Tab-separated table of C-alpha atoms and ligand atoms in Angstrom:
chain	number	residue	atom	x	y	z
B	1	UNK	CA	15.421	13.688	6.385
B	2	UNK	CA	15.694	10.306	8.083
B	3	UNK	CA	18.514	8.189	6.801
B	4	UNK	CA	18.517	4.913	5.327
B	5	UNK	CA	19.677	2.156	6.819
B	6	UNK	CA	19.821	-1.584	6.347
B	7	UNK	CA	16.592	-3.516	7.836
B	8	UNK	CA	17.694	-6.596	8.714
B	9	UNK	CA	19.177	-8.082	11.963
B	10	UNK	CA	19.738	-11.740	11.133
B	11	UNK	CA	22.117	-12.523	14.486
B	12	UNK	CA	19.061	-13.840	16.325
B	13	UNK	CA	16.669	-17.434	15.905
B	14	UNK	CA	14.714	-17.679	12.744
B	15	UNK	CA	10.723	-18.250	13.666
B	16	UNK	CA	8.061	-19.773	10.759
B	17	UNK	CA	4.931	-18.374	11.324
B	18	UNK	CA	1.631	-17.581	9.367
B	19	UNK	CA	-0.339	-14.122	9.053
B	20	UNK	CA	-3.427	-15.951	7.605
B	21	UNK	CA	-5.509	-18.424	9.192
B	22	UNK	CA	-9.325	-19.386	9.220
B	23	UNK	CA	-10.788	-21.717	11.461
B	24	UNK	CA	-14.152	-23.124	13.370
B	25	UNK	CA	-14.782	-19.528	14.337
B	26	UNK	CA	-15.694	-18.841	10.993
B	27	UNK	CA	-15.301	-20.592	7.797
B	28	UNK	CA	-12.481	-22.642	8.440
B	29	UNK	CA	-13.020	-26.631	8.787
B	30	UNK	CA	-10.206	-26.963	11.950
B	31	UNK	CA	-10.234	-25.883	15.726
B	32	UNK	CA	-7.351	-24.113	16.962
B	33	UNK	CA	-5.885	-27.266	18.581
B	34	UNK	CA	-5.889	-29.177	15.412
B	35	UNK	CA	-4.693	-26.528	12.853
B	36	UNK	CA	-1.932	-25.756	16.018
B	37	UNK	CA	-1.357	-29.387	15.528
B	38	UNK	CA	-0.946	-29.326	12.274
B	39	UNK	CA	1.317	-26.397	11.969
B	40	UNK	CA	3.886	-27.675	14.624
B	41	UNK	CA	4.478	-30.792	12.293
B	42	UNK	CA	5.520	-28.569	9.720
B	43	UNK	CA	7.777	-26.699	11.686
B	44	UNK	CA	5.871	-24.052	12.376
B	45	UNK	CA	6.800	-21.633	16.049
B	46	UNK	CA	4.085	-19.464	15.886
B	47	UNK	CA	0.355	-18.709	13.942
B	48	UNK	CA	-2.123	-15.468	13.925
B	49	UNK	CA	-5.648	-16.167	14.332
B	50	UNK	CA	-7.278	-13.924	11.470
B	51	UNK	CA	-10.913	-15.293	11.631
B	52	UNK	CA	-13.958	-12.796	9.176
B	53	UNK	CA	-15.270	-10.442	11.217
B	54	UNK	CA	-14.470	-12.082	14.553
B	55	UNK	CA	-12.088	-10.711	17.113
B	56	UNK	CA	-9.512	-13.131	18.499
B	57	UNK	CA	-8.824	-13.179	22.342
B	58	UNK	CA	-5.908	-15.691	22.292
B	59	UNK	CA	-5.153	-15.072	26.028
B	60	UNK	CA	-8.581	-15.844	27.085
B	61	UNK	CA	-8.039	-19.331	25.597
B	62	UNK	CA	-7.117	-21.650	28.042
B	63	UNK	CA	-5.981	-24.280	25.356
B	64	UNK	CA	-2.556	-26.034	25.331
B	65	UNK	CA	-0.866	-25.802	21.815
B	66	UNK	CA	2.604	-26.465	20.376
B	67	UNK	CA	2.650	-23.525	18.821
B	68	UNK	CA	2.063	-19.432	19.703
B	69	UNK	CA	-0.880	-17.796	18.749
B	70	UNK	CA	-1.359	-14.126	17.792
B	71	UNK	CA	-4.213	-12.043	17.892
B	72	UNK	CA	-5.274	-10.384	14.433
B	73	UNK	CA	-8.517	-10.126	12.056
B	74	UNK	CA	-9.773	-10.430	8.513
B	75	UNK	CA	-11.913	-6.850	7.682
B	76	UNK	CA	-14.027	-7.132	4.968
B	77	UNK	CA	-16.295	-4.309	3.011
B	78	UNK	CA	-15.930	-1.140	1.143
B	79	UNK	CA	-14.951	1.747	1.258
B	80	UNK	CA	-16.779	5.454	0.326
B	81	UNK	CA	-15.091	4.854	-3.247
B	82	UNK	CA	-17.112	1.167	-3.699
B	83	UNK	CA	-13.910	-0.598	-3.925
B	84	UNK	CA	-14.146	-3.528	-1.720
B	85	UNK	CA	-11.251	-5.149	0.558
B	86	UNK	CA	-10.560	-7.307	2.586
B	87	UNK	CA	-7.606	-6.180	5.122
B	88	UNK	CA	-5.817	-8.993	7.569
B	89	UNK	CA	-5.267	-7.007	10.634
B	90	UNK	CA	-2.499	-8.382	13.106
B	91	UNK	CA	-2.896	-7.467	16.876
B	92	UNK	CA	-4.730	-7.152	19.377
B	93	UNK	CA	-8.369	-5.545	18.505
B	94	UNK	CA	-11.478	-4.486	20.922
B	95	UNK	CA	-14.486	-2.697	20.402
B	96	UNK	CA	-14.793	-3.263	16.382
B	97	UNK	CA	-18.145	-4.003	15.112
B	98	UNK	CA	-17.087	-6.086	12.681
B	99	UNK	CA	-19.850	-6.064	10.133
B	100	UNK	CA	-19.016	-5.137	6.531
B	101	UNK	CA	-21.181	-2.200	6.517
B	102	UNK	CA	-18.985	-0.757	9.212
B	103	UNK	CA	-15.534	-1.812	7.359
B	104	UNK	CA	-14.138	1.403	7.292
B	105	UNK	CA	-15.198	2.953	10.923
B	106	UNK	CA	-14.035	-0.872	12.051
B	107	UNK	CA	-10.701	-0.206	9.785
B	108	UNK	CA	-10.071	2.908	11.239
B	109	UNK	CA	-10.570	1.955	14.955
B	110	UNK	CA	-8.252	-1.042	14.140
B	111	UNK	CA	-5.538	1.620	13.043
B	112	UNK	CA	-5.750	3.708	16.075
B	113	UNK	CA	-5.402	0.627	18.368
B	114	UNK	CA	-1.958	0.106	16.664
B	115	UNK	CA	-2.407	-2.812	15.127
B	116	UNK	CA	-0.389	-3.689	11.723
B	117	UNK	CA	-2.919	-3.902	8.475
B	118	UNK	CA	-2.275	-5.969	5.606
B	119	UNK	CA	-3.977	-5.428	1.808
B	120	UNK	CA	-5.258	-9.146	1.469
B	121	UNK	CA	-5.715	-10.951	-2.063
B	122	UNK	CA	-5.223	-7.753	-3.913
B	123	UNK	CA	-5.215	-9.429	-7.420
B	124	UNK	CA	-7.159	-11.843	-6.522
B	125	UNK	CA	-10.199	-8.767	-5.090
B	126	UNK	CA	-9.472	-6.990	-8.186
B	127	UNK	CA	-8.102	-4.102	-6.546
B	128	UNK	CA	-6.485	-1.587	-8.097
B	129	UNK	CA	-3.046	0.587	-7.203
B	130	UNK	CA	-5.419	3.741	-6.315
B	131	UNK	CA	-6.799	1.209	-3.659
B	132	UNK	CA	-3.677	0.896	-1.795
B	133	UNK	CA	-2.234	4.385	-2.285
B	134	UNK	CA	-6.192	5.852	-0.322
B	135	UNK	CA	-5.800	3.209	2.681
B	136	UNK	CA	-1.393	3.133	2.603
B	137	UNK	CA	-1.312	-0.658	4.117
B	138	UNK	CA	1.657	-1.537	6.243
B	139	UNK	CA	1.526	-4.345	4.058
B	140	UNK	CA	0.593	-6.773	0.946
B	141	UNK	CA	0.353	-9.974	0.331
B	142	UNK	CA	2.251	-10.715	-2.344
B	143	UNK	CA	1.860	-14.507	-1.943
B	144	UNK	CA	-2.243	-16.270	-0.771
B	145	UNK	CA	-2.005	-19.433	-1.013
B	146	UNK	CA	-5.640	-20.452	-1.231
B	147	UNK	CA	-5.956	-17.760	-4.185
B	148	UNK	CA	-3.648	-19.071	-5.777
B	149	UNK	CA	-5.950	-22.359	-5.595
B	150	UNK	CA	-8.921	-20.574	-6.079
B	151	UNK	CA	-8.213	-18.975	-9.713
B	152	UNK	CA	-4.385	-18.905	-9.760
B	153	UNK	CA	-4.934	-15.049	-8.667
B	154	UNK	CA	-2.592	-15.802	-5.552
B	155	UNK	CA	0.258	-13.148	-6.304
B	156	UNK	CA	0.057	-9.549	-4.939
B	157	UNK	CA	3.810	-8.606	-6.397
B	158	UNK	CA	2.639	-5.718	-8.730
B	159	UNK	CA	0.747	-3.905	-5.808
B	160	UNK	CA	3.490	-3.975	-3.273
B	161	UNK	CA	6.144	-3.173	-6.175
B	162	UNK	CA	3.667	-0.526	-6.978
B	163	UNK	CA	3.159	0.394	-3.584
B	164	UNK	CA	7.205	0.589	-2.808
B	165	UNK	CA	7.559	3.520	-5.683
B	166	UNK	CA	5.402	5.955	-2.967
B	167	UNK	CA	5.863	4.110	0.799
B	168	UNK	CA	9.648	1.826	0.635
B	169	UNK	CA	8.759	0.659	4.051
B	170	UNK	CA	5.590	-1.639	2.859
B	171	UNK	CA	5.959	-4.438	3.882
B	172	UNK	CA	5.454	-7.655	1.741
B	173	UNK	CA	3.733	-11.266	2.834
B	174	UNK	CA	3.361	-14.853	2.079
B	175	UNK	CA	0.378	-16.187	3.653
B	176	UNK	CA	-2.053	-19.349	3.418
B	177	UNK	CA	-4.911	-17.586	4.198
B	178	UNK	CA	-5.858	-21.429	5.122
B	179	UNK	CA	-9.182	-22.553	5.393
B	180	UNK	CA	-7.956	-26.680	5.546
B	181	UNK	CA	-11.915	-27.871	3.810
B	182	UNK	CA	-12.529	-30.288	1.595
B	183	UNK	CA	-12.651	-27.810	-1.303
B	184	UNK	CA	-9.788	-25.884	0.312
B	185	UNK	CA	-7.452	-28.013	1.162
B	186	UNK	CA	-3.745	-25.928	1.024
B	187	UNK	CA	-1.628	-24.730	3.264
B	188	UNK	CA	2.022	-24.202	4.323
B	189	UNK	CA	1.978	-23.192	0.684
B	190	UNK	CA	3.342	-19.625	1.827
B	191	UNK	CA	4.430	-18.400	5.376
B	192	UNK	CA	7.059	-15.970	6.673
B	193	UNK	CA	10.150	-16.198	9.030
B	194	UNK	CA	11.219	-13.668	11.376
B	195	UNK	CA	14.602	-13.435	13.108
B	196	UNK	CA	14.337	-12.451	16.720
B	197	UNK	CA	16.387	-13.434	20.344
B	198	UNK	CA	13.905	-15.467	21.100
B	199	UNK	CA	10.456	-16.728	19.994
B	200	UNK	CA	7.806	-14.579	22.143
B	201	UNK	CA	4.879	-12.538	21.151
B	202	UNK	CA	6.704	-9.362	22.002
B	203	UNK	CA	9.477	-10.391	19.499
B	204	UNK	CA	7.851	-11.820	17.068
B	205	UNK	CA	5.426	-8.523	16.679
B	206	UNK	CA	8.436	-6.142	16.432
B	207	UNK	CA	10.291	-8.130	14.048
B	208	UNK	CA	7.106	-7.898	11.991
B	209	UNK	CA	6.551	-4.017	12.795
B	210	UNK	CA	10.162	-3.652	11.659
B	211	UNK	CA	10.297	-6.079	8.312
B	212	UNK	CA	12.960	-8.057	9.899
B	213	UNK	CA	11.748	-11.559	8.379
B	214	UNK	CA	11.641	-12.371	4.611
B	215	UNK	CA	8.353	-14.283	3.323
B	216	UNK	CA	8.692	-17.782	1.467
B	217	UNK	CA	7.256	-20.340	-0.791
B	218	UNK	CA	9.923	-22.704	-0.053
B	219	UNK	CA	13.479	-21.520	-0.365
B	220	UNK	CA	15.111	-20.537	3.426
B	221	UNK	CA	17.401	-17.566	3.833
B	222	UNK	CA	20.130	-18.256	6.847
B	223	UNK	CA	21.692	-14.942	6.968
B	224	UNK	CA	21.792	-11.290	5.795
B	225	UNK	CA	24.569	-8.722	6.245
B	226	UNK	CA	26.054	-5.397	4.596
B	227	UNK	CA	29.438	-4.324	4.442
B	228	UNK	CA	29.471	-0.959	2.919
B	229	UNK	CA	27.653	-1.718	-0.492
B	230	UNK	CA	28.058	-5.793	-0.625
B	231	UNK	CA	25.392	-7.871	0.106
B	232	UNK	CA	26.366	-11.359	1.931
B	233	UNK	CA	23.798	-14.080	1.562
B	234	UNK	CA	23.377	-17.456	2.841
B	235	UNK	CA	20.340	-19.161	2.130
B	236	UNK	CA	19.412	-23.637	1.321
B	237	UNK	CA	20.646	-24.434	-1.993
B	238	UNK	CA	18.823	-21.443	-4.723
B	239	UNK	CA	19.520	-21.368	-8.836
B	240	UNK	CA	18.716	-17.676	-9.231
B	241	UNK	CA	19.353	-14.574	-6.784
B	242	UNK	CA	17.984	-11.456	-7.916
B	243	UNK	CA	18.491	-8.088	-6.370
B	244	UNK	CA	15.022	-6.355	-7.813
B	245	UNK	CA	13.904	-2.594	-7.691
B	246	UNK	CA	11.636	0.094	-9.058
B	247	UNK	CA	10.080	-1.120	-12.795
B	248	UNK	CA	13.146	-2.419	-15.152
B	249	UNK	CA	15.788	-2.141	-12.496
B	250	UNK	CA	17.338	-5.733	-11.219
B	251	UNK	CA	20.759	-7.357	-11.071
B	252	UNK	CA	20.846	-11.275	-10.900
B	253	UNK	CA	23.522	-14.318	-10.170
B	254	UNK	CA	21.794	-17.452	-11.856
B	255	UNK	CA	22.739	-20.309	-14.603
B	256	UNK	CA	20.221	-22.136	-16.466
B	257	UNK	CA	22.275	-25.206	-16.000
B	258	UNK	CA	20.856	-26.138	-13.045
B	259	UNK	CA	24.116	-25.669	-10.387
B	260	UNK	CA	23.044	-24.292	-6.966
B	261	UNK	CA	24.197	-21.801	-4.879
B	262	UNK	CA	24.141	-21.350	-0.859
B	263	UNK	CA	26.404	-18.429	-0.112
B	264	UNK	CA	26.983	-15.344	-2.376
B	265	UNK	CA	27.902	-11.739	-2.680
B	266	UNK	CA	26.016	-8.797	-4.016
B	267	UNK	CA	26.918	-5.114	-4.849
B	268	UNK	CA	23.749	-3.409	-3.618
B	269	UNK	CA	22.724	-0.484	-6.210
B	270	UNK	CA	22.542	1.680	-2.598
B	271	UNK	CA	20.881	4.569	-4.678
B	272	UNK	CA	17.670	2.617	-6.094
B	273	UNK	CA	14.090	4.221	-4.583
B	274	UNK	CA	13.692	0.378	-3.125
B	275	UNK	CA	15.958	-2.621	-3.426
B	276	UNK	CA	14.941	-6.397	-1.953
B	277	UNK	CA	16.317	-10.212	-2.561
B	278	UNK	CA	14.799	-12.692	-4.259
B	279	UNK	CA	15.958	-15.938	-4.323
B	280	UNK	CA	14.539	-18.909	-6.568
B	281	UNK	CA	15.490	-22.814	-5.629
B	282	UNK	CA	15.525	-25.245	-8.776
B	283	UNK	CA	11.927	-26.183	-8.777
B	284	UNK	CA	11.069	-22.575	-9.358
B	285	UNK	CA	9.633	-21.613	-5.638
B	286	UNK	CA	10.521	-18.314	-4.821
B	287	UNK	CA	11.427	-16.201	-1.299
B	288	UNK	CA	11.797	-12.488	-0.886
B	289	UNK	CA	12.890	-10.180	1.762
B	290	UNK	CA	11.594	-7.293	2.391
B	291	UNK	CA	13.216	-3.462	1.068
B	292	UNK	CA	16.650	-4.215	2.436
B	293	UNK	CA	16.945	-0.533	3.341
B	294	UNK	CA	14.516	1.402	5.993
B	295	UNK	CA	14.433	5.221	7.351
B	296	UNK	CA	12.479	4.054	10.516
B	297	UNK	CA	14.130	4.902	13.789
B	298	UNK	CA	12.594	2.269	15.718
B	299	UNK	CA	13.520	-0.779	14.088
B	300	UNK	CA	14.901	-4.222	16.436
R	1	ZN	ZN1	-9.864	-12.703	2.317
R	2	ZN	ZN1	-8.770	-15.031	4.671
């Protein structure tokens, strides 16, 4: 049996990025340049290019941007049970068909070219947990932003929490899933940060392959560490901290008073099936890490 261990490695630079993007290569209103553009103003290091159906070939593009992009993909279709998906895939992908009717061979091919796939939307799809546990995602969105403006259907938290009882290393995700139109307007509405040396492809993908980042709708965490069973967390100024795992099982430091907190120490319940940090700032926008504990070997 592997052992746990804690996931995250927080001595490094902290990198904003995005896992969701559309742009003039399908339905999105922007070119790369401008949504780069865009992005860098908001602080953003680094952006995957998830475009329907169309393969992204970053390195072919001889474009100058303030920003890095990554390759990925948005799958769409169903699969031999009629439920449909759609399923961001990050990396890079060749050979893929890429039309719905092939979503599963596509899926599959994506998956043995090693590239990390995401449940997309779930709520929002009208997925259900069976969906996740026949496919077992590396990830879920548990924040899309442009759901959220769609129908309000943006949050993916009971799927992943669902998903965490049978896999603790899924992964969970704030993403814009941007499309920047004139009846889609949002974005940096929901992005992750990873902590890595420095901010390069290479780093950036195995801090994601490894959970080391937390995902964000506005609060910032500046550092994680363990010492034996406490917690030490630094993050910008937060009302509520909440250590959350499987169904009932949380422990939180909070006042309804409205005084903030920056720097604070947790017992972590070390025997919980899954245990990660929430943090909530005082106009209730929320931030999560990942399952503070993995059994992966590889890990940064
Ligand atoms: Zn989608
Ligand atoms: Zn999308």
């Amino acid at each position: 049996m592997l052992e746990k261990r804690f996931r995250y490695d927080t001595s490094g630079i902290w990198c904003k990025g995005n896992t969701h993007i559309h742009s003039t290569v399908s339905d999105g209103a922007k070119n790369f340049k401008e949504i780069a553009d865009l992005y860098a103003s908001a602080g953003y290091d680094f952006l995957f290019r998830t475009d329907h159906r169309v393969v992204s070939e970053s390195a072919k593009d001889e474009g100058k941007y303030p920003l890095l992009y990554l390759d990925g993909i948005e799958l769409d279709g169903k699969d031999e049970t009629g439920a449909a998906f759609h399923v961001v895939c990050l990396g890079s992908i060749s050979g893929i068909s890429g039309k719905t009717e092939d979503f599963v061979d596509d899926l599959k091919l994506v998956r043995s070219q090693g590239a990390l796939t995401i449940m997309a939307h779930p709520h929002w799809m009208g997925n259900s947990f069976d969906d996740y546990k026949r496919w077992q995602f590396d990830g879920v969105e548990i924040y899309n932003h442009v759901c959220q403006w769609l129908n309000g259907k943006g949050s993916g938290f009971v799927y992943w929490t669902e998903a965490l009882k049978n896999n603790p290393e899924v992964l969970g995700f704030c993403a814009d899933d941007a499309h920047l139109t004139t009846n889609h307007p949002g974005w940096n509405g929901g992005w992750i940060v990873v902590n890595v040396k420095e901010c390069s492809a290479k780093n950036i993908t195995s801090a994601i392959r490894s959970g080391n980042f937390y995902s964000s709708c506005g609060p910032e965490i500046h550092s994680l560490s363990l010492a034996g069973d406490e917690l030490h967390i630094k993050t910008s100024p937060v009302q509520f901290v909440r250590l959350v795992g499987q169904d009932w099982q949380g422990i939180r430091v909070g006042n309804f008073e409205g005084r903030m907190m920056t720097d604070l120490t947790m017992t972590v319940p070390v025997d919980w099936p899954f245990v990660y940090l929430e943090i909530e700032d005082g106009t209730g926008r929320r931030a999560w890490t990942n399952n503070l504990f993995t059994s992966k070997r590889n890990i940064q």
